[in-house]
């Protein structure tokens, strides 16, 4: 094997590795959207713009407090695993938080945001941005802010193996794009 062949093989391995990392993240996200359990999260309003990903609607799930099951409360910013279940009202509720993954059931990997008591913590769920059409996003943001105050806005979120992906933003029972067309 010549030096040139080794260089080409090393280059090919490097190129595949560089494509594999973002590709695997996209694949996990799409897999979660297609096969994850669906939960409804109530929201509350939080001029969003991301230079790399474009316009989005800034959202905040109101379910952010969970009972803590672990021995030692983690520090601010540490990773925790939050179990999720559907409440009687049809919306998601956080049933427990721990520093280790649950053995069964749906859960979301989140960050510690604070301690409420020795057995209750506040978590930062990764549900803060709903990306949509650049042209519609500012109008959607206004409609969302107006309706979120009335507790009429909610997120459809897919959860699978710790990953949570926002599927859709709803106002009432209509997806945001459909709501904007009706307005």
PDB file of C-alpha atoms in Angstrom:
ATOM      1  CA  UNK A   1       0.000   0.000   0.000  1.00  0.00           C
ATOM      2  CA  UNK A   2       1.457   3.301  -1.075  1.00  0.00           C
ATOM      3  CA  UNK A   3       1.536   6.466   0.917  1.00  0.00           C
ATOM      4  CA  UNK A   4      -1.072   7.975  -1.399  1.00  0.00           C
ATOM      5  CA  UNK A   5      -3.454   5.040  -0.789  1.00  0.00           C
ATOM      6  CA  UNK A   6      -3.112   5.417   2.968  1.00  0.00           C
ATOM      7  CA  UNK A   7      -3.808   9.126   2.650  1.00  0.00           C
ATOM      8  CA  UNK A   8      -6.959   8.482   0.572  1.00  0.00           C
ATOM      9  CA  UNK A   9      -8.206   5.879   3.067  1.00  0.00           C
ATOM     10  CA  UNK A  10      -7.588   8.243   6.000  1.00  0.00           C
ATOM     11  CA  UNK A  11      -9.356  11.029   4.129  1.00  0.00           C
ATOM     12  CA  UNK A  12     -12.350   8.776   3.379  1.00  0.00           C
ATOM     13  CA  UNK A  13     -12.600   7.688   7.036  1.00  0.00           C
ATOM     14  CA  UNK A  14     -12.461  11.309   8.174  1.00  0.00           C
ATOM     15  CA  UNK A  15     -15.133  12.357   5.662  1.00  0.00           C
ATOM     16  CA  UNK A  16     -17.449   9.532   6.754  1.00  0.00           C
ATOM     17  CA  UNK A  17     -16.935  10.423  10.434  1.00  0.00           C
ATOM     18  CA  UNK A  18     -17.754  14.085   9.766  1.00  0.00           C
ATOM     19  CA  UNK A  19     -20.991  13.112   8.037  1.00  0.00           C
ATOM     20  CA  UNK A  20     -21.897  10.437  10.596  1.00  0.00           C
ATOM     21  CA  UNK A  21     -22.095  12.773  13.611  1.00  0.00           C
ATOM     22  CA  UNK A  22     -24.687  15.248  12.273  1.00  0.00           C
ATOM     23  CA  UNK A  23     -26.374  12.442  10.347  1.00  0.00           C
ATOM     24  CA  UNK A  24     -26.888  10.407  13.509  1.00  0.00           C
ATOM     25  CA  UNK A  25     -28.395  13.440  15.316  1.00  0.00           C
ATOM     26  CA  UNK A  26     -30.825  13.983  12.430  1.00  0.00           C
ATOM     27  CA  UNK A  27     -31.669  10.288  12.337  1.00  0.00           C
ATOM     28  CA  UNK A  28     -32.388  10.203  16.101  1.00  0.00           C
ATOM     29  CA  UNK A  29     -34.610  13.268  15.799  1.00  0.00           C
ATOM     30  CA  UNK A  30     -36.579  11.814  12.884  1.00  0.00           C
ATOM     31  CA  UNK A  31     -36.867   8.431  14.613  1.00  0.00           C
ATOM     32  CA  UNK A  32     -38.262  10.186  17.694  1.00  0.00           C
ATOM     33  CA  UNK A  33     -40.795  12.105  15.583  1.00  0.00           C
ATOM     34  CA  UNK A  34     -41.968   8.929  13.851  1.00  0.00           C
ATOM     35  CA  UNK A  35     -41.981   6.419  16.703  1.00  0.00           C
ATOM     36  CA  UNK A  36     -41.899   8.387  19.967  1.00  0.00           C
ATOM     37  CA  UNK A  37     -44.785   8.507  22.436  1.00  0.00           C
ATOM     38  CA  UNK A  38     -46.882  11.658  21.973  1.00  0.00           C
ATOM     39  CA  UNK A  39     -47.499  14.028  24.892  1.00  0.00           C
ATOM     40  CA  UNK A  40     -49.260  17.374  25.166  1.00  0.00           C
ATOM     41  CA  UNK A  41     -47.387  20.068  27.115  1.00  0.00           C
ATOM     42  CA  UNK A  42     -49.059  23.296  28.182  1.00  0.00           C
ATOM     43  CA  UNK A  43     -46.988  26.367  27.379  1.00  0.00           C
ATOM     44  CA  UNK A  44     -46.381  29.925  28.504  1.00  0.00           C
ATOM     45  CA  UNK A  45     -44.883  32.778  26.454  1.00  0.00           C
ATOM     46  CA  UNK A  46     -41.216  33.541  26.880  1.00  0.00           C
ATOM     47  CA  UNK A  47     -37.925  38.648  18.828  1.00  0.00           C
ATOM     48  CA  UNK A  48     -36.707  35.062  18.447  1.00  0.00           C
ATOM     49  CA  UNK A  49     -34.249  34.534  15.655  1.00  0.00           C
ATOM     50  CA  UNK A  50     -31.438  32.051  15.225  1.00  0.00           C
ATOM     51  CA  UNK A  51     -28.803  33.086  12.678  1.00  0.00           C
ATOM     52  CA  UNK A  52     -28.133  29.464  11.708  1.00  0.00           C
ATOM     53  CA  UNK A  53     -31.620  27.936  11.833  1.00  0.00           C
ATOM     54  CA  UNK A  54     -33.881  30.898  11.083  1.00  0.00           C
ATOM     55  CA  UNK A  55     -37.035  32.139  12.756  1.00  0.00           C
ATOM     56  CA  UNK A  56     -38.838  30.224  15.441  1.00  0.00           C
ATOM     57  CA  UNK A  57     -41.565  30.630  18.021  1.00  0.00           C
ATOM     58  CA  UNK A  58     -40.090  30.838  21.506  1.00  0.00           C
ATOM     59  CA  UNK A  59     -42.086  28.560  23.832  1.00  0.00           C
ATOM     60  CA  UNK A  60     -41.824  27.299  27.397  1.00  0.00           C
ATOM     61  CA  UNK A  61     -43.464  24.169  28.758  1.00  0.00           C
ATOM     62  CA  UNK A  62     -45.212  24.938  32.042  1.00  0.00           C
ATOM     63  CA  UNK A  63     -44.546  21.415  33.356  1.00  0.00           C
ATOM     64  CA  UNK A  64     -41.101  21.979  34.860  1.00  0.00           C
ATOM     65  CA  UNK A  65     -41.327  20.710  38.454  1.00  0.00           C
ATOM     66  CA  UNK A  66     -40.798  17.053  39.349  1.00  0.00           C
ATOM     67  CA  UNK A  67     -40.441  14.989  42.515  1.00  0.00           C
ATOM     68  CA  UNK A  68     -36.783  14.018  42.990  1.00  0.00           C
ATOM     69  CA  UNK A  69     -36.044  10.345  43.699  1.00  0.00           C
ATOM     70  CA  UNK A  70     -32.260  10.396  44.037  1.00  0.00           C
ATOM     71  CA  UNK A  71     -30.107  10.370  47.138  1.00  0.00           C
ATOM     72  CA  UNK A  72     -28.260  13.623  46.434  1.00  0.00           C
ATOM     73  CA  UNK A  73     -29.833  16.563  44.607  1.00  0.00           C
ATOM     74  CA  UNK A  74     -27.767  17.421  41.497  1.00  0.00           C
ATOM     75  CA  UNK A  75     -26.210  20.838  40.956  1.00  0.00           C
ATOM     76  CA  UNK A  76     -27.612  23.499  38.645  1.00  0.00           C
ATOM     77  CA  UNK A  77     -27.037  22.533  34.994  1.00  0.00           C
ATOM     78  CA  UNK A  78     -26.404  18.836  35.650  1.00  0.00           C
ATOM     79  CA  UNK A  79     -28.247  16.278  33.550  1.00  0.00           C
ATOM     80  CA  UNK A  80     -31.325  14.633  35.040  1.00  0.00           C
ATOM     81  CA  UNK A  81     -33.805  12.169  33.603  1.00  0.00           C
ATOM     82  CA  UNK A  82     -37.433  13.171  34.037  1.00  0.00           C
ATOM     83  CA  UNK A  83     -40.196  10.558  33.768  1.00  0.00           C
ATOM     84  CA  UNK A  84     -43.275  11.700  31.856  1.00  0.00           C
ATOM     85  CA  UNK A  85     -46.882  10.510  32.050  1.00  0.00           C
ATOM     86  CA  UNK A  86     -50.204  11.748  30.765  1.00  0.00           C
ATOM     87  CA  UNK A  87     -52.282  13.498  33.422  1.00  0.00           C
ATOM     88  CA  UNK A  88     -56.038  13.308  33.865  1.00  0.00           C
ATOM     89  CA  UNK A  89     -56.455  16.537  31.880  1.00  0.00           C
ATOM     90  CA  UNK A  90     -54.676  15.005  28.864  1.00  0.00           C
ATOM     91  CA  UNK A  91     -51.509  17.047  29.333  1.00  0.00           C
ATOM     92  CA  UNK A  92     -48.088  15.730  30.231  1.00  0.00           C
ATOM     93  CA  UNK A  93     -46.924  15.800  33.817  1.00  0.00           C
ATOM     94  CA  UNK A  94     -43.489  15.097  35.226  1.00  0.00           C
ATOM     95  CA  UNK A  95     -43.694  12.148  37.604  1.00  0.00           C
ATOM     96  CA  UNK A  96     -40.096  11.923  38.848  1.00  0.00           C
ATOM     97  CA  UNK A  97     -36.555  13.137  38.284  1.00  0.00           C
ATOM     98  CA  UNK A  98     -33.329  11.258  38.909  1.00  0.00           C
ATOM     99  CA  UNK A  99     -29.688  11.355  37.874  1.00  0.00           C
ATOM    100  CA  UNK A 100     -29.934   7.875  36.355  1.00  0.00           C
ATOM    101  CA  UNK A 101     -32.132   6.743  33.490  1.00  0.00           C
ATOM    102  CA  UNK A 102     -35.401   5.069  34.470  1.00  0.00           C
ATOM    103  CA  UNK A 103     -35.604   1.328  33.808  1.00  0.00           C
ATOM    104  CA  UNK A 104     -38.985   1.666  32.101  1.00  0.00           C
ATOM    105  CA  UNK A 105     -41.456   4.225  30.829  1.00  0.00           C
ATOM    106  CA  UNK A 106     -41.032   7.428  28.878  1.00  0.00           C
ATOM    107  CA  UNK A 107     -38.482   9.967  30.058  1.00  0.00           C
ATOM    108  CA  UNK A 108     -36.758  13.144  28.895  1.00  0.00           C
ATOM    109  CA  UNK A 109     -33.102  14.064  29.407  1.00  0.00           C
ATOM    110  CA  UNK A 110     -33.144  17.581  30.912  1.00  0.00           C
ATOM    111  CA  UNK A 111     -30.952  19.941  32.937  1.00  0.00           C
ATOM    112  CA  UNK A 112     -31.343  20.891  36.579  1.00  0.00           C
ATOM    113  CA  UNK A 113     -32.690  24.423  36.902  1.00  0.00           C
ATOM    114  CA  UNK A 114     -33.097  24.610  40.660  1.00  0.00           C
ATOM    115  CA  UNK A 115     -34.252  23.036  43.881  1.00  0.00           C
ATOM    116  CA  UNK A 116     -37.692  23.711  45.304  1.00  0.00           C
ATOM    117  CA  UNK A 117     -37.385  21.420  48.335  1.00  0.00           C
ATOM    118  CA  UNK A 118     -35.386  18.358  49.380  1.00  0.00           C
ATOM    119  CA  UNK A 119     -37.660  16.140  47.310  1.00  0.00           C
ATOM    120  CA  UNK A 120     -38.788  18.476  44.495  1.00  0.00           C
ATOM    121  CA  UNK A 121     -36.725  20.046  41.700  1.00  0.00           C
ATOM    122  CA  UNK A 122     -37.211  22.424  38.788  1.00  0.00           C
ATOM    123  CA  UNK A 123     -35.892  21.219  35.433  1.00  0.00           C
ATOM    124  CA  UNK A 124     -35.149  22.920  32.124  1.00  0.00           C
ATOM    125  CA  UNK A 125     -36.820  20.792  29.461  1.00  0.00           C
ATOM    126  CA  UNK A 126     -35.376  20.975  25.936  1.00  0.00           C
ATOM    127  CA  UNK A 127     -38.688  22.346  24.636  1.00  0.00           C
ATOM    128  CA  UNK A 128     -38.091  26.022  24.001  1.00  0.00           C
ATOM    129  CA  UNK A 129     -38.137  26.556  20.225  1.00  0.00           C
ATOM    130  CA  UNK A 130     -40.684  25.640  17.580  1.00  0.00           C
ATOM    131  CA  UNK A 131     -39.154  26.180  14.139  1.00  0.00           C
ATOM    132  CA  UNK A 132     -41.436  27.010  11.275  1.00  0.00           C
ATOM    133  CA  UNK A 133     -41.698  28.908   8.001  1.00  0.00           C
ATOM    134  CA  UNK A 134     -39.614  32.121   8.139  1.00  0.00           C
ATOM    135  CA  UNK A 135     -42.465  34.214   6.770  1.00  0.00           C
ATOM    136  CA  UNK A 136     -45.085  32.915   9.222  1.00  0.00           C
ATOM    137  CA  UNK A 137     -42.946  32.810  12.388  1.00  0.00           C
ATOM    138  CA  UNK A 138     -43.385  36.487  13.478  1.00  0.00           C
ATOM    139  CA  UNK A 139     -47.150  36.272  12.983  1.00  0.00           C
ATOM    140  CA  UNK A 140     -47.238  32.925  14.795  1.00  0.00           C
ATOM    141  CA  UNK A 141     -45.233  34.413  17.674  1.00  0.00           C
ATOM    142  CA  UNK A 142     -47.817  37.196  18.081  1.00  0.00           C
ATOM    143  CA  UNK A 143     -50.753  34.776  17.949  1.00  0.00           C
ATOM    144  CA  UNK A 144     -49.017  32.463  20.405  1.00  0.00           C
ATOM    145  CA  UNK A 145     -48.304  35.249  22.903  1.00  0.00           C
ATOM    146  CA  UNK A 146     -51.937  36.367  22.800  1.00  0.00           C
ATOM    147  CA  UNK A 147     -53.373  32.883  23.269  1.00  0.00           C
ATOM    148  CA  UNK A 148     -50.777  31.540  25.720  1.00  0.00           C
ATOM    149  CA  UNK A 149     -52.000  34.027  28.305  1.00  0.00           C
ATOM    150  CA  UNK A 150     -55.409  32.370  28.053  1.00  0.00           C
ATOM    151  CA  UNK A 151     -53.759  28.935  28.580  1.00  0.00           C
ATOM    152  CA  UNK A 152     -54.985  27.927  25.127  1.00  0.00           C
ATOM    153  CA  UNK A 153     -51.600  27.107  23.563  1.00  0.00           C
ATOM    154  CA  UNK A 154     -49.911  23.733  23.869  1.00  0.00           C
ATOM    155  CA  UNK A 155     -47.183  21.603  22.281  1.00  0.00           C
ATOM    156  CA  UNK A 156     -47.432  18.129  20.814  1.00  0.00           C
ATOM    157  CA  UNK A 157     -44.117  16.524  21.797  1.00  0.00           C
ATOM    158  CA  UNK A 158     -42.721  13.129  20.811  1.00  0.00           C
ATOM    159  CA  UNK A 159     -40.641  11.377  23.471  1.00  0.00           C
ATOM    160  CA  UNK A 160     -38.347   8.414  22.837  1.00  0.00           C
ATOM    161  CA  UNK A 161     -35.378   7.155  24.895  1.00  0.00           C
ATOM    162  CA  UNK A 162     -34.709  10.477  26.595  1.00  0.00           C
ATOM    163  CA  UNK A 163     -35.109  12.619  23.497  1.00  0.00           C
ATOM    164  CA  UNK A 164     -38.028  15.049  23.231  1.00  0.00           C
ATOM    165  CA  UNK A 165     -38.905  16.654  19.889  1.00  0.00           C
ATOM    166  CA  UNK A 166     -41.631  19.251  19.352  1.00  0.00           C
ATOM    167  CA  UNK A 167     -43.984  17.921  16.719  1.00  0.00           C
ATOM    168  CA  UNK A 168     -46.424  20.825  16.535  1.00  0.00           C
ATOM    169  CA  UNK A 169     -47.556  23.999  18.298  1.00  0.00           C
ATOM    170  CA  UNK A 170     -51.308  24.247  18.783  1.00  0.00           C
ATOM    171  CA  UNK A 171     -53.618  27.094  19.631  1.00  0.00           C
ATOM    172  CA  UNK A 172     -56.830  25.547  20.845  1.00  0.00           C
ATOM    173  CA  UNK A 173     -57.177  22.396  18.785  1.00  0.00           C
ATOM    174  CA  UNK A 174     -55.612  23.831  15.609  1.00  0.00           C
ATOM    175  CA  UNK A 175     -51.972  23.557  14.509  1.00  0.00           C
ATOM    176  CA  UNK A 176     -50.419  27.035  14.426  1.00  0.00           C
ATOM    177  CA  UNK A 177     -50.259  27.252  10.591  1.00  0.00           C
ATOM    178  CA  UNK A 178     -53.928  26.281  10.300  1.00  0.00           C
ATOM    179  CA  UNK A 179     -54.826  28.767  13.063  1.00  0.00           C
ATOM    180  CA  UNK A 180     -53.025  31.573  11.190  1.00  0.00           C
ATOM    181  CA  UNK A 181     -54.878  30.758   7.954  1.00  0.00           C
ATOM    182  CA  UNK A 182     -58.205  30.942   9.793  1.00  0.00           C
ATOM    183  CA  UNK A 183     -57.366  34.314  11.391  1.00  0.00           C
TER     184      UNK A 183
END
